[in-house]
Coordinates of C-alpha atoms in Angstrom, one line a residue:
X1 CA 0.0 0.0 0.0
X2 CA 1.3 3.4 -1.0
X3 CA 0.0 6.6 0.8
X4 CA 0.2 10.2 -0.4
X5 CA -1.8 13.3 0.3
X6 CA -3.8 15.4 -2.1
X7 CA -1.1 18.1 -1.9
X8 CA 1.5 15.6 -3.3
X9 CA -0.8 14.5 -6.1
X10 CA -1.5 18.1 -7.2
X11 CA 2.2 19.1 -7.0
X12 CA 3.0 15.9 -9.0
X13 CA 0.6 16.9 -11.8
X14 CA 2.0 20.4 -12.0
X15 CA 5.6 19.2 -12.0
X16 CA 5.0 16.7 -14.8
X17 CA 3.1 19.2 -16.9
X18 CA 6.0 21.7 -16.5
X19 CA 8.6 19.1 -17.4
X20 CA 6.7 17.9 -20.5
X21 CA 6.4 21.5 -21.6
X22 CA 10.1 21.9 -21.4
X23 CA 9.9 24.6 -18.7
X24 CA 12.1 25.1 -15.7
X25 CA 10.6 26.3 -12.5
X26 CA 12.5 28.5 -10.2
X27 CA 14.4 26.4 -7.8
X28 CA 14.9 26.5 -4.0
X29 CA 15.1 30.1 -2.9
X30 CA 13.8 31.0 -6.4
X31 CA 17.2 31.1 -8.0
X32 CA 18.8 28.4 -10.1
X33 CA 21.3 26.9 -7.8
X34 CA 24.9 27.5 -8.6
X35 CA 26.5 24.3 -7.5
X36 CA 25.9 20.8 -8.8
X37 CA 22.7 19.2 -7.5
X38 CA 22.9 16.5 -5.0
X39 CA 21.7 13.1 -6.0
X40 CA 19.8 11.0 -3.5
X41 CA 20.2 9.3 -0.1
X42 CA 19.2 5.8 0.8
X43 CA 18.8 3.9 4.1
X44 CA 17.7 0.4 5.1
X45 CA 17.7 -1.8 8.2
X46 CA 16.4 -5.1 9.6
X47 CA 15.9 -4.6 13.3
X48 CA 13.2 -6.5 15.2
X49 CA 12.6 -4.9 18.6
X50 CA 13.6 -1.4 17.3
X51 CA 11.3 1.4 16.2
X52 CA 12.4 1.0 12.6
X53 CA 10.3 3.8 11.1
X54 CA 11.6 6.3 13.6
X55 CA 15.2 5.2 13.1
X56 CA 14.7 5.5 9.4
X57 CA 13.2 9.0 9.8
X58 CA 16.3 10.2 11.7
X59 CA 18.7 8.6 9.3
X60 CA 16.9 10.3 6.4
X61 CA 17.1 13.6 8.4
X62 CA 20.9 13.2 8.5
X63 CA 20.9 12.5 4.7
X64 CA 18.7 15.5 3.9
X65 CA 21.5 17.3 2.2
X66 CA 21.5 14.6 -0.6
X67 CA 18.0 15.4 -1.7
X68 CA 15.3 17.9 -0.8
X69 CA 12.6 17.3 -3.3
X70 CA 10.9 14.3 -1.7
X71 CA 11.2 11.7 1.1
X72 CA 9.8 8.3 1.8
X73 CA 9.9 5.3 4.0
X74 CA 8.7 1.7 3.3
X75 CA 8.3 -0.6 6.3
X76 CA 6.9 -4.1 7.0
X77 CA 6.6 -6.7 9.8
X78 CA 8.4 -9.8 8.8
X79 CA 6.0 -11.8 6.6
X80 CA 3.5 -8.9 6.4
X81 CA 2.6 -6.5 3.7
X82 CA 4.8 -3.5 2.8
X83 CA 3.4 -0.1 3.7
X84 CA 5.0 2.9 2.0
X85 CA 4.7 6.6 2.8
X86 CA 6.2 9.1 0.4
X87 CA 5.6 12.7 -0.4
X88 CA 7.1 15.8 -2.0
X89 CA 9.0 17.9 0.6
X90 CA 11.6 17.7 3.3
X91 CA 11.8 14.8 5.7
X92 CA 10.4 16.9 8.6
X93 CA 7.5 18.0 6.3
X94 CA 6.6 14.6 5.0
X95 CA 6.3 12.5 8.2
X96 CA 4.1 13.1 11.2
X97 CA 4.0 11.1 14.5
X98 CA 0.9 9.3 13.1
X99 CA 2.8 8.3 9.9
X100 CA 5.6 6.8 11.9
X101 CA 3.2 4.8 14.0
X102 CA 1.5 3.6 10.8
X103 CA 4.8 2.5 9.5
X104 CA 5.6 0.2 12.4
X105 CA 7.4 -2.9 11.6
X106 CA 10.7 -4.9 11.9
X107 CA 12.4 -3.8 8.7
X108 CA 12.4 -0.6 6.6
X109 CA 14.0 1.3 3.9
X110 CA 14.1 5.1 3.2
X111 CA 14.9 7.6 0.6
X112 CA 15.5 11.3 0.1
X113 CA 15.5 12.5 -3.6
X114 CA 16.8 15.0 -5.9
X115 CA 15.6 14.1 -9.4
X116 CA 18.4 13.0 -11.8
X117 CA 16.1 10.9 -14.1
X118 CA 12.5 12.0 -14.3
X119 CA 11.0 15.3 -13.0
X120 CA 10.2 16.3 -9.5
X121 CA 6.8 14.6 -9.4
X122 CA 5.1 12.6 -6.7
X123 CA 5.0 9.6 -9.0
X124 CA 8.8 9.7 -9.1
X125 CA 9.3 9.9 -5.3
X126 CA 10.7 6.8 -3.6
X127 CA 10.7 4.1 -2.3
X128 CA 8.9 2.7 -5.4
X129 CA 6.7 -0.3 -4.7
X130 CA 6.1 -3.2 -7.2
X131 CA 4.2 -6.5 -6.7
X132 CA 3.7 -9.5 -8.9
X133 CA 0.8 -11.9 -8.5
X134 CA -2.5 -11.3 -6.7
X135 CA -1.9 -8.8 -3.9
X136 CA 1.8 -9.4 -4.3
X137 CA 1.4 -13.1 -3.6
X138 CA 4.4 -14.0 -5.7
X139 CA 6.7 -11.1 -5.0
X140 CA 6.3 -7.7 -3.4
X141 CA 9.2 -5.3 -3.2
X142 CA 9.9 -1.7 -2.3
X143 CA 13.1 -0.1 -3.7
X144 CA 15.1 3.1 -3.1
X145 CA 18.0 4.0 -5.4
X146 CA 20.8 6.6 -5.5
X147 CA 22.4 7.0 -8.9
X148 CA 21.5 7.0 -12.6
X149 CA 21.1 4.2 -15.2
X150 CA 22.7 5.1 -18.5
X151 CA 20.8 2.2 -20.3
X152 CA 17.4 3.1 -18.8
X153 CA 15.6 3.5 -22.2
X154 CA 16.8 0.1 -23.4
X155 CA 15.6 -1.6 -20.3
X156 CA 12.3 0.4 -20.2
X157 CA 11.5 -0.6 -23.8
X158 CA 12.3 -4.3 -23.1
X159 CA 9.9 -4.3 -20.1
X160 CA 7.2 -2.5 -22.2
X161 CA 7.4 -5.2 -24.8
X162 CA 6.9 -7.8 -22.1
X163 CA 3.7 -6.0 -21.1
X164 CA 5.1 -4.4 -17.9
X165 CA 3.4 -1.1 -17.1
X166 CA 4.9 1.9 -15.2
X167 CA 3.5 4.6 -13.0
X168 CA 6.5 6.8 -13.0
X169 CA 9.3 8.2 -15.2
X170 CA 12.1 7.3 -12.9
X171 CA 14.8 4.7 -13.7
X172 CA 14.4 3.4 -10.2
X173 CA 11.1 1.8 -11.1
X174 CA 12.8 0.1 -13.9
X175 CA 15.1 -1.7 -11.5
X176 CA 12.1 -2.5 -9.2
X177 CA 10.2 -3.9 -12.2
X178 CA 13.1 -6.1 -13.3
X179 CA 13.3 -7.6 -9.8
X180 CA 9.6 -7.9 -9.2
X181 CA 8.9 -9.7 -12.5
X182 CA 12.0 -11.9 -12.5
X183 CA 11.1 -15.6 -12.6
X184 CA 13.7 -16.7 -9.9
X185 CA 12.1 -18.1 -6.8
X186 CA 14.4 -16.2 -4.4
X187 CA 14.7 -12.4 -4.7
X188 CA 18.4 -12.6 -4.1
X189 CA 18.8 -14.7 -7.2
X190 CA 16.6 -12.2 -9.1
X191 CA 18.9 -9.4 -8.1
X192 CA 22.0 -11.3 -8.9
X193 CA 20.7 -11.8 -12.4
X194 CA 19.5 -8.2 -12.8
X195 CA 22.5 -6.4 -11.4
X196 CA 25.0 -7.2 -14.3
X197 CA 22.4 -5.9 -16.8
X198 CA 22.3 -2.4 -15.2
X199 CA 24.7 0.1 -16.6
X200 CA 25.6 3.3 -14.7
X201 CA 25.5 4.2 -11.0
X202 CA 23.3 2.5 -8.5
X203 CA 23.5 2.2 -4.8
X204 CA 20.2 0.5 -4.1
X205 CA 18.2 -0.9 -1.1
X206 CA 15.3 -3.3 -1.6
X207 CA 12.7 -4.3 1.0
X208 CA 10.8 -7.6 0.8
X209 CA 8.5 -9.1 3.3
X210 CA 11.4 -11.0 4.9
X211 CA 14.6 -9.0 4.5
X212 CA 16.4 -5.9 3.3
X213 CA 18.8 -6.3 0.4
X214 CA 21.4 -3.7 -0.6
X215 CA 23.6 -3.7 -3.7
X216 CA 26.0 -1.4 -5.4
X217 CA 27.2 -0.9 -9.0
X218 CA 30.4 -2.7 -10.1
X219 CA 32.3 0.6 -10.3
X220 CA 31.1 1.8 -6.9
X221 CA 30.3 5.2 -8.3
X222 CA 27.9 6.3 -5.5
X223 CA 28.5 5.6 -1.8
X224 CA 26.9 2.9 0.4
X225 CA 28.1 1.8 3.8
X226 CA 27.2 -1.0 6.2
X227 CA 26.6 -0.5 9.9
X228 CA 25.7 -2.4 13.0
X229 CA 22.9 -1.5 15.4
X230 CA 23.2 -3.8 18.5
X231 CA 23.1 -7.3 17.0
X232 CA 21.3 -6.1 13.8
X233 CA 22.6 -4.4 10.7
X234 CA 21.8 -1.4 8.5
X235 CA 23.0 0.3 5.3
X236 CA 23.1 4.0 4.4
X237 CA 24.5 6.3 1.8
X238 CA 26.8 8.0 4.4
X239 CA 28.1 7.2 7.8
X240 CA 26.5 10.3 9.3
X241 CA 23.1 8.5 9.0
X242 CA 24.6 5.7 11.2
X243 CA 25.9 8.2 13.8
X244 CA 22.5 9.8 14.4
X245 CA 20.8 6.4 15.2
X246 CA 23.7 5.1 17.3
X247 CA 24.9 2.5 14.8
X248 CA 28.6 1.6 14.2
X249 CA 30.2 2.0 10.8
X250 CA 31.6 -1.4 9.7
X251 CA 32.7 -0.9 6.1
X252 CA 31.7 0.2 2.7
X253 CA 29.5 -2.1 0.7
X254 CA 31.9 -3.3 -2.0
X255 CA 31.4 -2.4 -5.7
X256 CA 29.3 -5.2 -7.3
X257 CA 28.4 -6.7 -3.9
X258 CA 25.0 -7.7 -2.6
X259 CA 24.3 -7.6 1.2
X260 CA 21.2 -9.3 2.7
X261 CA 19.9 -8.3 6.1
X262 CA 17.5 -10.8 7.6
X263 CA 16.5 -13.0 10.5
X264 CA 19.8 -14.9 10.4
X265 CA 21.9 -11.7 10.5
X266 CA 23.9 -10.7 7.4
X267 CA 24.8 -12.6 4.2
X268 CA 27.0 -11.1 1.5
X269 CA 27.6 -12.1 -2.1
X270 CA 30.0 -10.7 -4.7
X271 CA 27.8 -10.6 -7.7
X272 CA 30.1 -8.9 -10.1
X273 CA 33.8 -8.4 -9.8
X274 CA 34.9 -4.8 -10.2
X275 CA 37.1 -4.3 -13.3
X276 CA 37.7 -0.6 -12.4
X277 CA 36.5 1.1 -9.2
X278 CA 35.4 4.7 -9.9
X279 CA 34.1 6.3 -6.7
X280 CA 32.8 9.8 -7.4
X281 CA 35.6 12.2 -6.2
X282 CA 33.0 15.0 -6.0
X283 CA 31.6 13.3 -2.9
X284 CA 34.8 14.3 -1.1
X285 CA 34.6 17.9 -2.4
X286 CA 31.0 18.7 -2.2
X287 CA 28.2 16.2 -1.8
X288 CA 28.8 14.3 1.4
X289 CA 28.3 15.8 4.9
X290 CA 31.5 17.1 6.5
X291 CA 31.2 14.6 9.4
X292 CA 30.8 11.6 7.1
X293 CA 33.7 9.2 6.6
X294 CA 34.8 8.1 3.1
X295 CA 37.9 6.2 2.1
X296 CA 39.2 6.5 5.7
X297 CA 38.8 10.3 5.6
X298 CA 36.6 12.5 7.8
X299 CA 35.6 14.8 5.1
X300 CA 35.9 18.0 7.2
X301 CA 39.6 17.3 7.5
X302 CA 40.0 16.3 3.9
X303 CA 38.3 19.6 2.8
X304 CA 40.6 21.5 5.1
X305 CA 43.6 19.9 3.4
X306 CA 42.2 21.0 0.0
X307 CA 42.3 24.6 1.2
X308 CA 45.9 24.2 2.4
X309 CA 47.0 22.8 -0.9
X310 CA 45.0 25.4 -2.8
X311 CA 47.0 28.1 -1.0
X312 CA 50.3 26.4 -1.7
X313 CA 49.3 26.3 -5.4
X314 CA 47.9 29.8 -5.7
X315 CA 49.0 32.3 -3.0
X316 CA 48.1 36.0 -3.3
X317 CA 48.7 39.2 -1.4
X318 CA 45.6 39.7 0.7
X319 CA 44.3 40.9 4.1
X320 CA 41.5 38.5 5.0
X321 CA 40.1 35.0 4.2
X322 CA 36.3 34.6 4.0
X323 CA 34.2 31.6 2.9
X324 CA 31.1 31.4 0.8
X325 CA 29.0 29.8 3.4
X326 CA 28.5 26.9 4.0
X327 CA 30.1 25.2 1.0
X328 CA 33.4 26.9 1.4
X329 CA 33.8 26.8 5.1
X330 CA 36.2 23.9 5.6
X331 CA 38.5 24.9 2.7
X332 CA 38.6 28.5 3.9
X333 CA 39.9 27.3 7.2
X334 CA 42.6 25.4 5.4
X335 CA 43.5 28.5 3.3
X336 CA 43.7 30.6 6.5
X337 CA 45.9 28.0 8.3
X338 CA 48.3 27.7 5.4
X339 CA 48.5 31.5 4.6
X340 CA 48.6 32.8 8.2
X341 CA 45.9 35.3 7.2
X342 CA 43.0 36.1 9.6
X343 CA 39.7 34.5 8.7
X344 CA 36.2 36.1 9.4
X345 CA 32.6 35.8 8.3
X346 CA 32.1 38.1 5.3
X347 CA 28.5 37.0 4.8
X348 CA 25.6 36.2 7.1
X349 CA 23.7 33.3 5.6
X350 CA 19.9 32.9 6.0
X351 CA 19.5 29.2 6.4
X352 CA 15.7 29.3 6.2
X353 CA 15.5 30.4 2.6
X354 CA 16.2 27.0 1.0
X355 CA 12.7 25.8 0.6
X356 CA 10.7 29.0 0.2
X357 CA 7.8 28.7 -2.3
X358 CA 7.0 32.4 -2.3
X359 CA 8.5 34.2 -5.3
X360 CA 9.9 37.7 -4.6
X361 CA 8.3 39.5 -7.5
X362 CA 10.1 41.7 -10.1
X363 CA 10.9 44.5 -7.6
X364 CA 13.0 42.1 -5.4
X365 CA 14.2 39.6 -8.0
X366 CA 17.4 41.6 -8.8
X367 CA 18.3 41.4 -5.1
X368 CA 17.4 37.7 -4.9
X369 CA 20.7 36.4 -3.7
X370 CA 20.4 38.7 -0.6
X371 CA 17.6 36.4 0.6
X372 CA 20.4 33.8 1.1
X373 CA 23.6 35.9 1.6
X374 CA 24.1 39.3 3.2
X375 CA 27.6 40.8 3.1
X376 CA 29.0 42.6 6.1
X377 CA 30.6 46.0 5.1
X378 CA 32.3 46.4 8.5
X379 CA 34.2 43.1 7.9
X380 CA 35.0 43.3 4.2
X381 CA 35.2 47.0 3.6
X382 CA 38.6 48.2 2.4
X383 CA 40.0 44.7 2.5
X384 CA 41.8 42.6 -0.1
X385 CA 39.8 39.4 0.2
X386 CA 40.5 35.7 -0.5
X387 CA 37.0 34.3 -1.1
X388 CA 36.9 30.5 -0.9
X389 CA 34.2 28.2 -2.3
X390 CA 34.2 24.6 -3.3
X391 CA 33.0 24.8 -6.9
X392 CA 31.7 26.9 -9.8
X393 CA 29.4 25.6 -12.4
X394 CA 27.5 28.3 -14.3
X395 CA 29.0 31.2 -12.4
X396 CA 25.8 33.1 -11.9
X397 CA 25.9 33.0 -8.1
X398 CA 29.7 33.6 -7.9
X399 CA 29.4 36.7 -10.2
X400 CA 26.7 38.1 -7.9
X401 CA 28.8 37.3 -4.8
X402 CA 31.8 39.2 -6.2
X403 CA 29.6 42.2 -7.0
X404 CA 28.0 42.2 -3.6
X405 CA 31.5 42.2 -1.9
X406 CA 32.5 45.1 -4.1
X407 CA 29.4 47.0 -3.3
X408 CA 30.1 46.3 0.4
X409 CA 33.5 48.1 0.0
X410 CA 36.0 45.2 -0.7
X411 CA 39.2 46.6 -2.3
X412 CA 40.1 43.4 -4.1
X413 CA 38.3 40.0 -4.5
X414 CA 40.5 37.0 -5.2
X415 CA 38.4 33.8 -5.7
X416 CA 39.9 30.5 -4.7
X417 CA 38.0 27.3 -5.6
X418 CA 38.8 24.0 -3.8
X419 CA 38.1 21.9 -6.9
X420 CA 39.3 21.9 -10.5
X421 CA 37.2 23.7 -13.2
X422 CA 33.9 21.8 -14.0
X423 CA 33.8 21.4 -17.7
X424 CA 31.9 18.1 -18.4
X425 CA 28.4 16.8 -17.5
X426 CA 27.8 13.8 -15.2
X427 CA 25.9 10.8 -16.4
X428 CA 26.0 8.9 -13.1
X429 CA 23.5 10.6 -10.9
X430 CA 24.5 14.2 -10.5
X431 CA 22.4 16.9 -12.2
X432 CA 25.1 19.0 -13.8
X433 CA 24.5 21.7 -16.4
X434 CA 25.3 21.1 -20.0
X435 CA 28.8 21.8 -21.2
X436 CA 27.6 25.0 -22.9
X437 CA 26.2 26.3 -19.6
X438 CA 29.4 25.7 -17.7
X439 CA 31.4 28.9 -17.3
X440 CA 34.7 27.0 -17.5
X441 CA 33.8 25.2 -20.8
X442 CA 35.9 26.7 -23.6
X443 CA 37.4 29.4 -21.4
X444 CA 40.8 29.9 -19.8
X445 CA 41.0 30.7 -16.1
X446 CA 41.7 34.3 -16.9
X447 CA 38.7 34.5 -19.1
X448 CA 36.5 33.0 -16.3
X449 CA 37.9 35.5 -13.9
X450 CA 36.9 38.3 -16.3
X451 CA 33.4 36.9 -16.6
X452 CA 33.1 36.8 -12.8
X453 CA 34.5 40.2 -12.3
X454 CA 37.1 39.2 -9.7
X455 CA 40.7 40.4 -9.4
X456 CA 42.1 36.8 -9.7
X457 CA 40.8 33.3 -9.8
X458 CA 42.5 30.0 -9.0
X459 CA 41.3 26.4 -8.9
X460 CA 42.7 23.5 -7.0
X461 CA 44.5 21.1 -9.3
X462 CA 43.2 17.5 -9.8
X463 CA 46.5 16.3 -8.3
X464 CA 45.8 18.5 -5.3
X465 CA 42.4 16.9 -4.8
X466 CA 43.9 13.4 -4.7
X467 CA 46.7 14.5 -2.4
X468 CA 44.1 15.9 0.0
X469 CA 42.0 12.7 0.1
X470 CA 45.0 10.4 0.0
X471 CA 43.5 8.7 -3.0
X472 CA 44.4 7.5 -6.5
X473 CA 42.8 8.5 -9.8
X474 CA 42.6 4.9 -10.9
X475 CA 40.0 4.2 -8.2
X476 CA 37.8 7.3 -8.7
X477 CA 35.7 9.1 -11.3
X478 CA 36.6 12.7 -12.0
X479 CA 34.9 12.9 -15.4
X480 CA 33.2 16.3 -14.6
X481 CA 36.7 17.8 -14.4
X482 CA 38.7 15.7 -16.9
X483 CA 36.1 14.4 -19.4
X484 CA 37.5 10.9 -18.9
X485 CA 34.4 8.7 -18.2
X486 CA 35.2 5.4 -16.4
X487 CA 32.4 3.3 -17.9
X488 CA 32.5 2.1 -21.5
X489 CA 29.2 3.8 -22.2
X490 CA 29.7 7.5 -21.4
X491 CA 26.5 9.2 -22.5
X492 CA 23.2 8.8 -20.6
X493 CA 19.7 9.1 -22.0
X494 CA 18.9 12.5 -20.4
X495 CA 17.0 13.4 -17.3
X496 CA 13.6 13.5 -19.0
X497 CA 14.1 10.7 -21.5
X498 CA 11.4 8.5 -20.0
X499 CA 8.9 11.3 -20.1
X500 CA 9.0 11.5 -23.9
X501 CA 7.5 8.2 -25.1
X502 CA 5.8 9.6 -28.1
X503 CA 9.1 11.0 -29.4
X504 CA 10.8 7.6 -28.8
X505 CA 7.9 5.7 -30.5

């Protein structure tokens, strides 16, 4: 059973209509966000004797940074029917106390979403639920997915030819349909057969009536970790979700591995051997929460090292280091440590603007960024500033920030970015702009600086990134910087490809 309110259904229809018309709604805080969009966050646990829906709620709360468009939890008593609650909005907006009581059970999975395939519609929220047979008598599954399939259209067409119908335009439902309709008696065997057919990025959790199963793509593009809660086990996109519920981080789920959590504890199976690991290096720079651990690194410390190396690579005569909050905070501290310059807050950030649905009107639109950032003339006035952020994509927000600082009296503005220039789109679950929209595409650093209006601009080198994370290129994906895609098939089908069936036909 899947539950959703009328508000979600109405918003879903509006969102689908807008996507099909090719329009783009104004995003959170009414501006198109400057940085890359987060992908999704997943969580799953098998824990009889625990309040699994409440634990899932708090785990998703910790993963909220990975997706703010929708949230959902599917839960079941062992052997009972699966109940799913999903809705557009933040975790705290979607679930009430009554919802969590309704979702009582012994096992659960959860999801927070930013759309990378399919529009932001209720139908595309997760977990998706599929059943085969009368009332799911043969197989009933709920599924939550972080990543992006690059062969989604091929698989979708195959399922349509078999008479399988869909209620969404998300590639996640394709995975769920492949598993639910698979002839194997055991769901583990169905997943083991389906997994090698999926191309792209997928860290996935599946809920059946008996167990939770997690699996990861053979390249390990998106994160997935295994934790222990007492004598039971759980999985999550990041370790910060384990911390909030008191679980212990055990290890990463290996690329190509399937992990089953059930009555007998944990069982693992290496379904596909990884030919080339390609963990997304942007997780270290931007996506993951600073308190999460990845590759043996606490990301707060790794990002600080990026700032230190950035200063070593590109020093400048200046008076003060400031961060673009909050994305540049850790790297700015690293720059300040390495340079010996003082650091201060050049902006006050309004943290309550992120999900406003009230548009400012024409009179205020030109001042839109001030809803989010307000510069402090008393701090920046007359100063030569080193302004630190973690990335630039289109450059719209950065250009406005530079101008705001100049208007506040800054004498010089030197931008320092703790990542290389982003020049190429991502096909593996990050909603990046097209090459043509990226400010660094086809421009030199000096030309980008002129576009932004800053006195100087420097990016951290790719070598500097790997030095900061103590990692190797051979085990990571840095295609958005280098254009070198780790999978044989580079191009995806596009975010809205499944919403254009008439064109495909």
